[in-house]
Amino acid sequence: MQPIEVRYPIYTIDQVELFAPGDFVSEETLDDLIARRPKPVPQPRSLLDFETTRADIQSLFDTPSYRIIFSDAKRNREVLDLLEKVELIPPVLASLDYFRVLDKYTYRHILLVMMVSALLARELLDAPPDQVIEAMTGPMHDIGKICVPLDILQKTTPLDMEERRHLEHHTVAGYALLAYYLRDPRGLAAVVARDHHERRDGTGYPRGIHLQDPLVEIIVACDVFDALISERPYRPQSYDNRTALDVLVGMADKGALDSRVVRALVSFNRQSHPHYKDCELSQERRGSPPANNLYQLRSDDDTSRR
Ligand SMILES: [Fe+2]
Ligand SMILES: [Fe+2]
């Protein structure tokens, strides 16, 4: 990968600075950092047995906007069984806890993206359970938001250019943090954190690459979907599911998202849950974005920039 120059510091949950403004993040600089990292490596612990995660996930199955997606108890059980196997090391769990206490939106978002990605990975990938589990640890994707001030994350008015840059920093920060914690700059979890705002057509950030990784693209689509249908600080009223899916179909049409993944999301939102291959995507746009949206979402892509 091309080194990425950072404009803001990257620090761990214990306030250890890994990169300062002007430093370059690359596989090589991370390898170097990892080699200097103190040992022993902390032992991973079960995600579901951490703090209130199990109960929080149980209650998220009842989220109104996810009612149809999570309408099949057997399928939900399978998601929980997979989540049961997810293990994370203590500093990563502590980062999740940071959001649980200080930024509920990000906490809830991380868990929901993880849950829906698991459903889609099962459906779309001919992947062994191990890979599906790996796909679910990936959605610690927003962990880099610990390096973005809370007043930017929770701002209720439009961000200025500098604030937006600081917010977008969460991708590179998350990449560095997960690479460092998991001692693997090439592993899926770190790559997801870095690339989850990239797009297939190269219109994303931080690098503007043409995304083409089936697992990452599942998380990308779930990320956009949840961002649309959830309340956000700058948009008290969320998109309804139909309008959100319209946006995703539009993004797939212009080549930004994987249409297979979008089709699967549409099928999970239908009561009858047809197989995604049989799920026709309507070209008709029937929904309308919410009113009083302070952020004034101008383009489809803008909808997922936070
Ligand atoms: Fe993000
Ligand atoms: Fe996200």
Coordinates of C-alpha atoms and ligand atoms in Angstrom, one line a residue:
M1 CA 0.0 0.0 0.0
Q2 CA 1.0 3.6 -0.5
P3 CA 1.9 5.3 2.8
I4 CA -0.8 7.6 4.1
E5 CA 0.3 10.8 5.8
V6 CA -1.7 11.6 8.9
R7 CA -2.8 15.1 9.8
Y8 CA -3.9 14.3 13.4
P9 CA -2.4 12.1 16.1
I10 CA -3.2 8.4 16.4
Y11 CA -3.3 7.2 20.0
T12 CA -4.5 4.1 21.8
I13 CA -7.2 3.9 24.3
D14 CA -4.5 4.2 27.0
Q15 CA -3.4 7.5 25.4
V16 CA -0.1 6.1 23.9
E17 CA 0.6 8.1 20.7
L18 CA 1.4 5.7 17.8
F19 CA 1.7 8.3 15.1
A20 CA 2.0 12.1 15.2
P21 CA 0.8 14.6 12.6
G22 CA 3.1 14.4 9.5
D23 CA 4.0 10.7 10.1
F24 CA 3.3 8.1 7.5
V25 CA 1.2 5.0 8.1
S26 CA 2.1 2.0 6.0
E27 CA 2.5 -1.7 6.4
E28 CA 6.2 -1.1 6.9
T29 CA 5.9 1.6 9.6
L30 CA 3.3 -0.6 11.3
D31 CA 5.6 -3.6 11.2
D32 CA 8.2 -1.5 12.8
L33 CA 5.8 -0.3 15.5
I34 CA 4.6 -3.8 16.2
A35 CA 8.1 -5.1 16.5
R36 CA 8.7 -2.5 19.3
R37 CA 5.4 -3.3 21.0
P38 CA 5.9 -4.7 24.5
K39 CA 5.1 -8.4 25.0
P40 CA 3.4 -10.5 26.2
V41 CA 0.4 -9.9 24.0
P42 CA -2.8 -9.7 26.1
Q43 CA -5.1 -12.7 25.8
P44 CA -8.3 -12.3 23.8
R45 CA -11.6 -12.3 25.7
S46 CA -15.1 -13.2 24.6
L47 CA -17.0 -10.2 23.1
L48 CA -20.4 -11.4 24.4
D49 CA -19.2 -11.9 27.9
F50 CA -17.8 -8.3 28.0
E51 CA -19.8 -5.8 30.1
T52 CA -23.4 -5.5 28.9
T53 CA -22.7 -6.6 25.3
R54 CA -24.8 -9.7 25.3
A55 CA -27.9 -7.9 26.7
D56 CA -27.3 -5.0 24.3
I57 CA -27.1 -7.3 21.3
Q58 CA -30.3 -9.1 22.4
S59 CA -32.1 -5.7 22.7
L60 CA -30.8 -4.6 19.3
F61 CA -32.6 -7.6 17.7
D62 CA -35.8 -5.6 18.6
T63 CA -34.7 -2.3 16.9
P64 CA -37.8 -1.2 15.0
S65 CA -36.0 -0.5 11.7
Y66 CA -34.5 -3.9 11.8
R67 CA -37.8 -5.7 12.6
I68 CA -37.9 -7.5 9.3
I69 CA -34.2 -8.3 9.0
F70 CA -34.3 -9.9 12.5
S71 CA -37.7 -11.5 12.2
D72 CA -36.4 -15.1 12.0
A73 CA -35.6 -16.4 15.5
K74 CA -33.6 -19.3 14.2
R75 CA -31.5 -17.1 12.0
N76 CA -30.9 -14.7 14.9
R77 CA -29.8 -17.6 17.0
E78 CA -27.3 -18.5 14.4
V79 CA -26.0 -14.9 14.4
L80 CA -25.6 -15.1 18.2
D81 CA -23.9 -18.5 17.9
L82 CA -21.3 -16.9 15.6
L83 CA -20.9 -13.9 17.8
E84 CA -20.4 -16.3 20.7
K85 CA -17.1 -17.2 19.0
V86 CA -15.8 -13.6 18.5
E87 CA -12.9 -12.9 20.8
L88 CA -11.1 -9.5 21.1
I89 CA -8.2 -8.4 23.1
P90 CA -8.8 -6.2 26.1
P91 CA -7.7 -2.8 24.6
V92 CA -10.1 -3.4 21.7
L93 CA -12.9 -4.3 24.1
A94 CA -12.0 -1.2 26.1
S95 CA -12.4 0.9 23.0
L96 CA -15.8 -0.5 22.4
D97 CA -16.6 0.4 26.0
Y98 CA -15.5 3.9 25.4
F99 CA -18.3 4.2 22.8
R100 CA -20.8 2.4 25.1
V101 CA -20.2 5.0 27.7
L102 CA -19.5 8.2 25.7
D103 CA -21.0 7.8 22.2
K104 CA -24.0 5.5 22.2
Y105 CA -24.6 6.0 18.5
T106 CA -21.2 4.6 17.5
Y107 CA -21.6 1.7 20.0
R108 CA -24.9 0.7 18.7
H109 CA -23.7 1.1 15.1
I110 CA -20.7 -1.1 15.5
L111 CA -22.8 -3.9 17.0
L112 CA -25.6 -3.6 14.3
V113 CA -23.1 -3.6 11.5
M114 CA -21.5 -6.6 13.0
M115 CA -24.8 -8.5 13.3
V116 CA -26.1 -7.7 9.8
S117 CA -22.7 -8.3 8.2
A118 CA -22.8 -11.8 9.7
L119 CA -26.2 -12.5 8.1
L120 CA -25.0 -11.3 4.7
A121 CA -21.7 -13.1 4.9
R122 CA -23.5 -16.3 5.6
E123 CA -25.8 -15.7 2.7
L124 CA -23.4 -14.4 0.1
L125 CA -20.1 -16.0 0.7
D126 CA -19.2 -19.5 0.2
A127 CA -17.1 -19.0 3.3
P128 CA -16.4 -21.3 6.2
P129 CA -17.7 -20.1 9.6
D130 CA -14.2 -19.0 10.5
Q131 CA -14.2 -16.4 7.8
V132 CA -17.7 -15.3 8.8
I133 CA -16.4 -14.8 12.3
E134 CA -13.5 -12.9 11.0
A135 CA -15.9 -10.7 9.0
M136 CA -17.6 -9.9 12.3
T137 CA -14.5 -8.8 14.1
G138 CA -13.9 -6.5 11.1
P139 CA -16.8 -4.3 12.1
M140 CA -14.7 -2.8 14.9
H141 CA -14.3 -0.7 11.8
D142 CA -15.1 2.6 13.6
I143 CA -12.6 2.0 16.5
G144 CA -10.5 4.9 15.0
K145 CA -13.2 7.3 16.2
I146 CA -11.5 7.2 19.6
C147 CA -9.0 9.5 17.8
V148 CA -11.7 12.0 16.8
P149 CA -12.9 14.5 19.4
L150 CA -16.4 13.7 20.7
D151 CA -17.6 17.2 19.9
I152 CA -17.0 16.5 16.3
L153 CA -18.6 13.1 16.4
Q154 CA -21.6 14.6 18.2
K155 CA -21.9 17.9 16.4
T156 CA -25.5 18.7 15.5
T157 CA -24.6 21.3 12.9
P158 CA -22.7 20.8 9.6
L159 CA -19.0 20.1 9.9
D160 CA -16.5 22.5 8.4
M161 CA -13.7 21.2 6.2
E162 CA -11.2 20.8 9.0
E163 CA -13.7 18.9 11.1
R164 CA -14.6 16.7 8.2
R165 CA -10.9 15.9 7.7
H166 CA -10.6 15.1 11.3
L167 CA -13.6 12.8 11.2
E168 CA -12.3 11.0 8.1
H169 CA -9.1 10.4 10.0
H170 CA -10.9 7.6 11.8
T171 CA -10.3 5.2 8.9
V172 CA -6.5 5.5 9.0
A173 CA -6.5 5.7 12.8
G174 CA -8.6 2.5 13.0
Y175 CA -6.3 0.8 10.6
A176 CA -3.2 1.6 12.6
L177 CA -4.9 0.7 15.9
L178 CA -6.2 -2.7 14.9
A179 CA -3.0 -3.5 13.0
Y180 CA -1.0 -2.6 16.2
Y181 CA -3.3 -4.4 18.6
L182 CA -3.7 -7.5 16.5
R183 CA -0.1 -7.4 15.3
D184 CA -1.2 -7.7 11.7
P185 CA -1.3 -4.8 9.2
R186 CA -2.5 -7.1 6.5
G187 CA -5.3 -8.8 8.4
L188 CA -8.9 -8.4 7.6
A189 CA -9.9 -6.4 10.7
A190 CA -7.3 -3.7 10.1
V191 CA -8.1 -3.6 6.4
V192 CA -11.8 -3.2 7.0
A193 CA -11.1 -0.3 9.3
R194 CA -9.0 1.4 6.7
D195 CA -11.2 0.7 3.7
H196 CA -14.8 0.8 4.9
H197 CA -15.4 4.3 3.4
E198 CA -13.8 3.3 0.1
R199 CA -16.1 2.6 -2.9
R200 CA -16.0 0.2 -5.9
D201 CA -15.8 3.2 -8.2
G202 CA -13.0 4.9 -6.4
T203 CA -15.2 7.7 -5.0
G204 CA -14.4 7.0 -1.3
Y205 CA -11.7 7.8 1.2
P206 CA -9.0 7.8 2.5
R207 CA -7.2 6.6 -0.6
G208 CA -9.9 6.6 -3.3
I209 CA -9.0 3.0 -4.3
H210 CA -11.4 0.8 -6.3
L211 CA -12.7 -1.5 -3.7
Q212 CA -12.9 -5.1 -4.7
D213 CA -13.0 -7.4 -1.7
P214 CA -16.2 -9.3 -1.1
L215 CA -16.0 -9.3 2.6
V216 CA -15.1 -5.7 3.0
E217 CA -17.9 -4.8 0.6
I218 CA -20.5 -6.5 2.8
I219 CA -19.4 -4.3 5.7
V220 CA -19.4 -1.2 3.5
A221 CA -23.0 -1.7 2.5
C222 CA -24.2 -2.5 6.0
D223 CA -22.3 0.6 7.2
V224 CA -24.1 2.8 4.7
F225 CA -27.5 1.2 5.5
D226 CA -27.2 1.5 9.2
A227 CA -26.0 5.1 8.9
L228 CA -29.1 6.0 6.9
I229 CA -31.7 4.2 9.0
S230 CA -30.3 5.3 12.4
E231 CA -30.8 8.5 14.3
R232 CA -27.7 10.6 14.1
P233 CA -26.7 13.8 16.0
Y234 CA -27.1 16.0 12.9
R235 CA -30.3 14.2 11.7
P236 CA -32.8 13.5 14.4
Q237 CA -35.1 11.8 12.0
S238 CA -33.7 8.8 10.2
Y239 CA -34.4 7.5 6.7
D240 CA -37.1 4.9 6.5
N241 CA -36.0 1.5 5.2
R242 CA -37.4 1.9 1.8
T243 CA -35.7 5.2 1.2
A244 CA -32.5 3.9 2.6
L245 CA -32.6 0.9 0.2
D246 CA -33.4 3.3 -2.7
V247 CA -30.2 5.1 -1.9
L248 CA -28.2 1.9 -1.7
V249 CA -29.7 0.7 -5.1
G250 CA -28.7 4.1 -6.6
M251 CA -25.2 3.7 -5.3
A252 CA -25.0 0.2 -6.7
D253 CA -26.3 1.5 -10.0
K254 CA -23.6 4.0 -10.3
G255 CA -21.0 1.4 -9.4
A256 CA -20.2 2.6 -5.9
L257 CA -21.5 -0.5 -4.1
D258 CA -21.6 -4.2 -4.9
S259 CA -25.1 -4.8 -6.4
R260 CA -25.1 -8.4 -5.1
V261 CA -24.7 -7.2 -1.5
V262 CA -27.4 -4.6 -2.0
R263 CA -29.7 -7.2 -3.5
A264 CA -29.2 -9.4 -0.4
L265 CA -29.9 -6.4 1.9
V266 CA -33.1 -5.7 0.0
S267 CA -34.1 -9.4 0.2
F268 CA -33.5 -9.4 4.0
N269 CA -35.8 -6.3 4.2
R270 CA -38.7 -8.2 2.5
Q271 CA -41.2 -10.0 4.6
S272 CA -41.0 -13.1 2.3
H273 CA -37.2 -13.0 2.2
P274 CA -36.7 -14.3 -1.3
H275 CA -33.3 -15.6 -2.3
Y276 CA -31.1 -12.7 -3.2
K277 CA -30.6 -14.0 -6.7
D278 CA -34.4 -13.9 -7.2
C279 CA -34.7 -10.4 -5.7
E280 CA -35.6 -7.9 -8.4
L281 CA -34.4 -4.4 -7.7
S282 CA -37.0 -1.8 -8.7
Q283 CA -35.7 1.2 -10.6
E284 CA -38.5 3.3 -9.2
R285 CA -37.5 5.5 -6.3
R286 CA -40.4 5.5 -3.9
G287 CA -39.1 6.9 -0.7
S288 CA -38.2 10.4 0.3
P289 CA -35.3 11.5 2.6
P290 CA -36.3 12.8 6.0
A291 CA -37.0 16.5 6.5
N292 CA -35.1 18.7 8.9
N293 CA -31.9 17.1 8.0
L294 CA -29.3 19.6 9.2
Y295 CA -26.6 17.9 7.4
Q296 CA -28.2 18.6 4.0
L297 CA -27.2 15.3 2.4
R298 CA -26.3 16.4 -1.0
S299 CA -25.1 13.1 -2.6
D300 CA -25.6 9.5 -1.9
D301 CA -22.0 9.2 -0.9
D302 CA -22.3 11.9 1.7
T303 CA -24.8 9.9 3.6
S304 CA -22.2 7.5 4.9
R305 CA -19.3 9.9 5.5
R306 CA -19.7 9.8 9.2
Ligands
FE1 FE -16.7 4.9 9.5
FE2 FE -19.4 2.9 10.5

